[in-house]
Tab-separated table of C-alpha atoms in Angstrom:
chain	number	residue	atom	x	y	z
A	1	UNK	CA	24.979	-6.969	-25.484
A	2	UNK	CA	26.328	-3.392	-25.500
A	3	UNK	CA	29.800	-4.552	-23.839
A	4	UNK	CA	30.380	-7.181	-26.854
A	5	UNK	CA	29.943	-4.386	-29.479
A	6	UNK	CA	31.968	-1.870	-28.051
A	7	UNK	CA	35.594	-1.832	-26.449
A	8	UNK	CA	36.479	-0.374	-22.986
A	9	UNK	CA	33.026	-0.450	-21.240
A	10	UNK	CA	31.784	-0.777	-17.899
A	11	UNK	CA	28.531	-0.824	-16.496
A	12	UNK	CA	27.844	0.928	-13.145
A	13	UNK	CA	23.985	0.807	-12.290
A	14	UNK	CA	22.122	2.607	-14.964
A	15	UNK	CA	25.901	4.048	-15.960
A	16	UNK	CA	27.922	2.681	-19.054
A	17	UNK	CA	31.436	4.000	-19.045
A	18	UNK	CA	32.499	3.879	-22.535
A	19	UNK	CA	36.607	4.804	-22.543
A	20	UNK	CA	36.463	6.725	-19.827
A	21	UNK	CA	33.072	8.687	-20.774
A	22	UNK	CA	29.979	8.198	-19.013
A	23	UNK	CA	26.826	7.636	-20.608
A	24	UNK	CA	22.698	6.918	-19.131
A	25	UNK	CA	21.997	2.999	-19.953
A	26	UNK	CA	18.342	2.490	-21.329
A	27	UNK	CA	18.147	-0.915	-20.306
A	28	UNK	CA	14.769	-1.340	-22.263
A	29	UNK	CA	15.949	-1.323	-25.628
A	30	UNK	CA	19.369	-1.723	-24.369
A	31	UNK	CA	21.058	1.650	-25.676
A	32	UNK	CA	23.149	4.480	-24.296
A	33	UNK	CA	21.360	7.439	-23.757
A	34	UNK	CA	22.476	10.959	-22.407
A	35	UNK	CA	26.010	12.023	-21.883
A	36	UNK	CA	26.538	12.037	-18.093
A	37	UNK	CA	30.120	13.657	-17.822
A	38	UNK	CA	33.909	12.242	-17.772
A	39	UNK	CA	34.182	8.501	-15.146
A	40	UNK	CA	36.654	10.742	-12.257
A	41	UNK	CA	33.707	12.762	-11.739
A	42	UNK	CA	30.949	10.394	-11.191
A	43	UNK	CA	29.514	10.420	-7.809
A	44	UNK	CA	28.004	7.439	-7.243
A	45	UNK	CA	25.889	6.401	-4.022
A	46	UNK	CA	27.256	4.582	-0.984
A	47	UNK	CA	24.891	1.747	-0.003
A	48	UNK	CA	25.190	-1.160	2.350
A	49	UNK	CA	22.827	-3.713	4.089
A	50	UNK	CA	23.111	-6.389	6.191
A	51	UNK	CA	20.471	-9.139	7.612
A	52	UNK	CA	19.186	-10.454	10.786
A	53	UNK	CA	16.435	-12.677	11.649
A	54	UNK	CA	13.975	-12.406	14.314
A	55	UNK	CA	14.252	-14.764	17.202
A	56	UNK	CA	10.903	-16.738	16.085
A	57	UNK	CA	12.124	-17.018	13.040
A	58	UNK	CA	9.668	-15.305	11.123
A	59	UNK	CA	10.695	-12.578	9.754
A	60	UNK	CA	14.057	-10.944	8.932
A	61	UNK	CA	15.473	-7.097	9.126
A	62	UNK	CA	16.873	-6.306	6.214
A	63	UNK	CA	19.199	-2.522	7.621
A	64	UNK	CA	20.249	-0.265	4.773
A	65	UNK	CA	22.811	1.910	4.907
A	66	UNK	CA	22.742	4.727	1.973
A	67	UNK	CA	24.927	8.164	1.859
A	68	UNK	CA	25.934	10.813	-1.295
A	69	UNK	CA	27.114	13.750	-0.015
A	70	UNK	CA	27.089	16.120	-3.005
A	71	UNK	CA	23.393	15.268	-4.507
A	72	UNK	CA	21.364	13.895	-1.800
A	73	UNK	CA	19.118	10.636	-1.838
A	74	UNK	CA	16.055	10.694	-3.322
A	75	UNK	CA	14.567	7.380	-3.288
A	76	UNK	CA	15.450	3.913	-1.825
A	77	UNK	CA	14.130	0.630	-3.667
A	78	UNK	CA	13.713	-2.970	-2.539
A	79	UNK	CA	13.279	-5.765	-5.350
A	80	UNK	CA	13.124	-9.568	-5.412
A	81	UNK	CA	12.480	-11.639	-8.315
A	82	UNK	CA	12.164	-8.584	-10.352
A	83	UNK	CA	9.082	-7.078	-8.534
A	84	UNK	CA	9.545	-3.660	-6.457
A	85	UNK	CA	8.062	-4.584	-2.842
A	86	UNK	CA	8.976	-0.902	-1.223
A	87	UNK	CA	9.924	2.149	-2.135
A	88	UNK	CA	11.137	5.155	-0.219
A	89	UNK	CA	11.234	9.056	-1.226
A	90	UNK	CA	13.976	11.382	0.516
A	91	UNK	CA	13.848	15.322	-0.182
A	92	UNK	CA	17.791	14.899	-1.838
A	93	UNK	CA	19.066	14.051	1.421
A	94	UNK	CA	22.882	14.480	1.976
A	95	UNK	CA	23.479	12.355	5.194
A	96	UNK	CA	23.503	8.997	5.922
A	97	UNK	CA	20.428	7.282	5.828
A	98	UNK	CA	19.594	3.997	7.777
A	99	UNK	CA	16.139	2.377	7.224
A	100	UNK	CA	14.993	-0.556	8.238
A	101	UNK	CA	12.696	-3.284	5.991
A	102	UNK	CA	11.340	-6.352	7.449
A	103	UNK	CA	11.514	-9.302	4.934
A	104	UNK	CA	9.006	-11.979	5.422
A	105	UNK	CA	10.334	-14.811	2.842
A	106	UNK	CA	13.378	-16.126	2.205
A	107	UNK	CA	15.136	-15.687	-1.185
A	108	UNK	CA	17.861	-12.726	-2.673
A	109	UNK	CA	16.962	-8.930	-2.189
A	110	UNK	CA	18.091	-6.354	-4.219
A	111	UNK	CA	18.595	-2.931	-2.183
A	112	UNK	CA	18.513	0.529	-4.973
A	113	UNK	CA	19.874	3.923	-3.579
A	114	UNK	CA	19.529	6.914	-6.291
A	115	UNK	CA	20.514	10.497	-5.940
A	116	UNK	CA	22.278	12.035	-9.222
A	117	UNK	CA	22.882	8.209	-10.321
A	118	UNK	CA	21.991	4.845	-9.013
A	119	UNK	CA	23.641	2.065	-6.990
A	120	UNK	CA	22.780	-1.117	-5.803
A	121	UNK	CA	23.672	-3.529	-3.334
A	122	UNK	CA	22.748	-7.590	-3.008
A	123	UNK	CA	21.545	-9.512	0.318
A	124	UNK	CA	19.784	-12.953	0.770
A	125	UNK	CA	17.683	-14.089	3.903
A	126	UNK	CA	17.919	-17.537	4.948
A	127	UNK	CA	16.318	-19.773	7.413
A	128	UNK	CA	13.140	-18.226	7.898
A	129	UNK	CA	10.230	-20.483	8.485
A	130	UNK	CA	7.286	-20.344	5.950
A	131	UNK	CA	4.571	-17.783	6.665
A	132	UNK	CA	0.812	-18.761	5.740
A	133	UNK	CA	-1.943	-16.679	4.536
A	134	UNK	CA	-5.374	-17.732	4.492
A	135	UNK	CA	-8.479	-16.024	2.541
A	136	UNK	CA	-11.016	-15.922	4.371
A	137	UNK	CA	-8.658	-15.103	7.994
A	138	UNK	CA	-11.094	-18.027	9.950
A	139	UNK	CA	-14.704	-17.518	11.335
A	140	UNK	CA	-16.319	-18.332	14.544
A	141	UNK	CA	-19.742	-19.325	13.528
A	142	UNK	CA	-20.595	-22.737	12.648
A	143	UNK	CA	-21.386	-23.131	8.760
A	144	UNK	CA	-22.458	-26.140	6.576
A	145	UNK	CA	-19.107	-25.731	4.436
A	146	UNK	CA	-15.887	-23.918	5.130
A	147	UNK	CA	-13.566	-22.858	2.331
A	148	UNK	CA	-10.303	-21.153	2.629
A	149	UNK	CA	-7.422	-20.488	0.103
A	150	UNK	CA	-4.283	-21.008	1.743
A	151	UNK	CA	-0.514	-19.295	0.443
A	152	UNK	CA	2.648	-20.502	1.693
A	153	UNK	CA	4.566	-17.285	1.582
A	154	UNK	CA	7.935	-18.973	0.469
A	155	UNK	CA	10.255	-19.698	-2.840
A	156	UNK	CA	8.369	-22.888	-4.627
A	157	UNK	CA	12.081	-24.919	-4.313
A	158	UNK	CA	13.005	-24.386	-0.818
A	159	UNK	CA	9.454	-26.304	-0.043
A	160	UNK	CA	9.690	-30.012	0.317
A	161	UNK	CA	6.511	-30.677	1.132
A	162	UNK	CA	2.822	-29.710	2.171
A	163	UNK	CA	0.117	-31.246	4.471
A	164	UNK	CA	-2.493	-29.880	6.608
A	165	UNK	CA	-5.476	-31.064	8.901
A	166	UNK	CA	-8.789	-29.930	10.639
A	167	UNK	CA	-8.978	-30.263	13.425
A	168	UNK	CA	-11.177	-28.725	16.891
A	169	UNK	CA	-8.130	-29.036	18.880
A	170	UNK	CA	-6.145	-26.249	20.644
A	171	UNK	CA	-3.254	-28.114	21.172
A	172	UNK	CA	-0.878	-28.846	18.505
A	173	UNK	CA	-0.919	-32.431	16.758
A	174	UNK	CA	1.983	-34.503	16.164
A	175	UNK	CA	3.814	-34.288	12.425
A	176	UNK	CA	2.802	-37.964	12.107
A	177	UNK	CA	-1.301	-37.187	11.763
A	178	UNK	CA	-0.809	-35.189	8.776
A	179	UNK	CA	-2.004	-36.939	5.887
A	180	UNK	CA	-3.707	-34.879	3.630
A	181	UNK	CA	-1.431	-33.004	0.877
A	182	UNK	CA	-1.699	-29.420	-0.617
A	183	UNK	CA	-0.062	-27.276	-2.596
A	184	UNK	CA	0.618	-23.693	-2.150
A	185	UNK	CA	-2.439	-21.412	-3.755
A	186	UNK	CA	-5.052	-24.624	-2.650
A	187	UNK	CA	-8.404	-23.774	-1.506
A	188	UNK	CA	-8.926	-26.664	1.182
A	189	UNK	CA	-12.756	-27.259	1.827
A	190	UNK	CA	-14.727	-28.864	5.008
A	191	UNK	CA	-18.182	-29.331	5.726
A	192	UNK	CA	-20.305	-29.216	9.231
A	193	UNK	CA	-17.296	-27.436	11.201
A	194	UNK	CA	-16.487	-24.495	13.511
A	195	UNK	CA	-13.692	-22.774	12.652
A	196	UNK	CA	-12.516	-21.501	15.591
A	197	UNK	CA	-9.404	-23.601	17.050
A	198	UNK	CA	-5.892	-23.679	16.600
A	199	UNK	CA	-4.779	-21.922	13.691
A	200	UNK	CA	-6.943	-19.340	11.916
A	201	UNK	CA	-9.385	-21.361	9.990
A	202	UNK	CA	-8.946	-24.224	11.862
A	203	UNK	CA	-6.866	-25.649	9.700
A	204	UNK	CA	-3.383	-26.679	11.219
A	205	UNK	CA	-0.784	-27.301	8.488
A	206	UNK	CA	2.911	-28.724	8.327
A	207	UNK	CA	5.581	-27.382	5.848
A	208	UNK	CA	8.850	-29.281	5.260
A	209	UNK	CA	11.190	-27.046	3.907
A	210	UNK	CA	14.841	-27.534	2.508
């Protein structure tokens, strides 16, 4: 680690601050790179973001709040789990900024504003229920066998459990006629059945999260 080796250092972003001297952080090798100027005269981005879940519960709206004044805002970045899910381009805008990104799984988001440097700001959604995607997205013709690969859309430990059922009713059945177990990435198979009832491949399933 760069900050053992060497006295007096900060890290800002992609920023080390080495005694008051700012130098670009290659975080690949790790190294300091290019000589950005004295600390007093680093302009840094402001960012903020805050949370708020829909009423169903679904999904979440993750509002970002980004402003630098001297150099504009080029780009906005959302990560979780180290994986980019959006990305934003601004034309080196110099006022504030407030964008909007709808978060469909729990877990910790990490929010990057850049102009001249980078900053970056932390939020975690809570409480929303587990979304489901199936491949194939149901069928209304009858067929000798039906196969669909389901996804839970949420983080492995906040899931307790699995289960799911066929079923040709429209109305919902009861948690207690759920028997058979999956787990997330499953493909579920029936034979001699039309999929066209209650949930999209008529397959109804129950999720027991923490």
């Amino acid at each position: 680690m760069i900050t053992t080796k060497i006295e007096k250092v900060e890290v800002k972003g992609d920023i080390s601050i080495v005694d008051g001297y700012a130098y670009e952080l290659d975080r690949s090798v790790p190294k300091i790179g290019r000589y950005k100027g004295k600390e007093k005269d680093l302009i840094f981005p402001e960012v903020e973001a805050t949370v708020k879940l829909a009423e169903d519960g679904k999904t979440a709206t993750i509002t970002i709040t980004a402003k630098e004044e001297k150099n504009g805002i080029n780009k906005i970045e959302i990560w979780q789990a180290g994986e980019k899910l959006e990305e934003f381009t601004y034309d080196n805008i110099k006022e504030e900024i407030i964008k909007g990104y709808i978060a469909k799984q729990n877990g910790k988001y990490t929010i990057k504003v850049y102009a001249d440097l980078m900053n970056s700001t932390k939020v975690e959604v809570e409480g929303l229920v587990a979304s489901v995607k199936f491949e194939p997205e149901g069928s209304n013709e009858w067929k000798k066998e039906h196969t669909t690969k389901v996804t839970i859309k949420e983080t492995e430990e906040r899931v307790i459990e699995s289960k799911y059922q066929w079923t040709n009713s429209v109305v919902e059945p009861g948690d207690e006629t759920f028997t058979e177990i999956f787990e997330s990435g499953d493909t579920i198979t029936k034979n001699g059945f039309t999929a066209t009832k209650y949930s999209s491949t008529g397959i109804t399933l129950s999720v027991t999260k923490k």
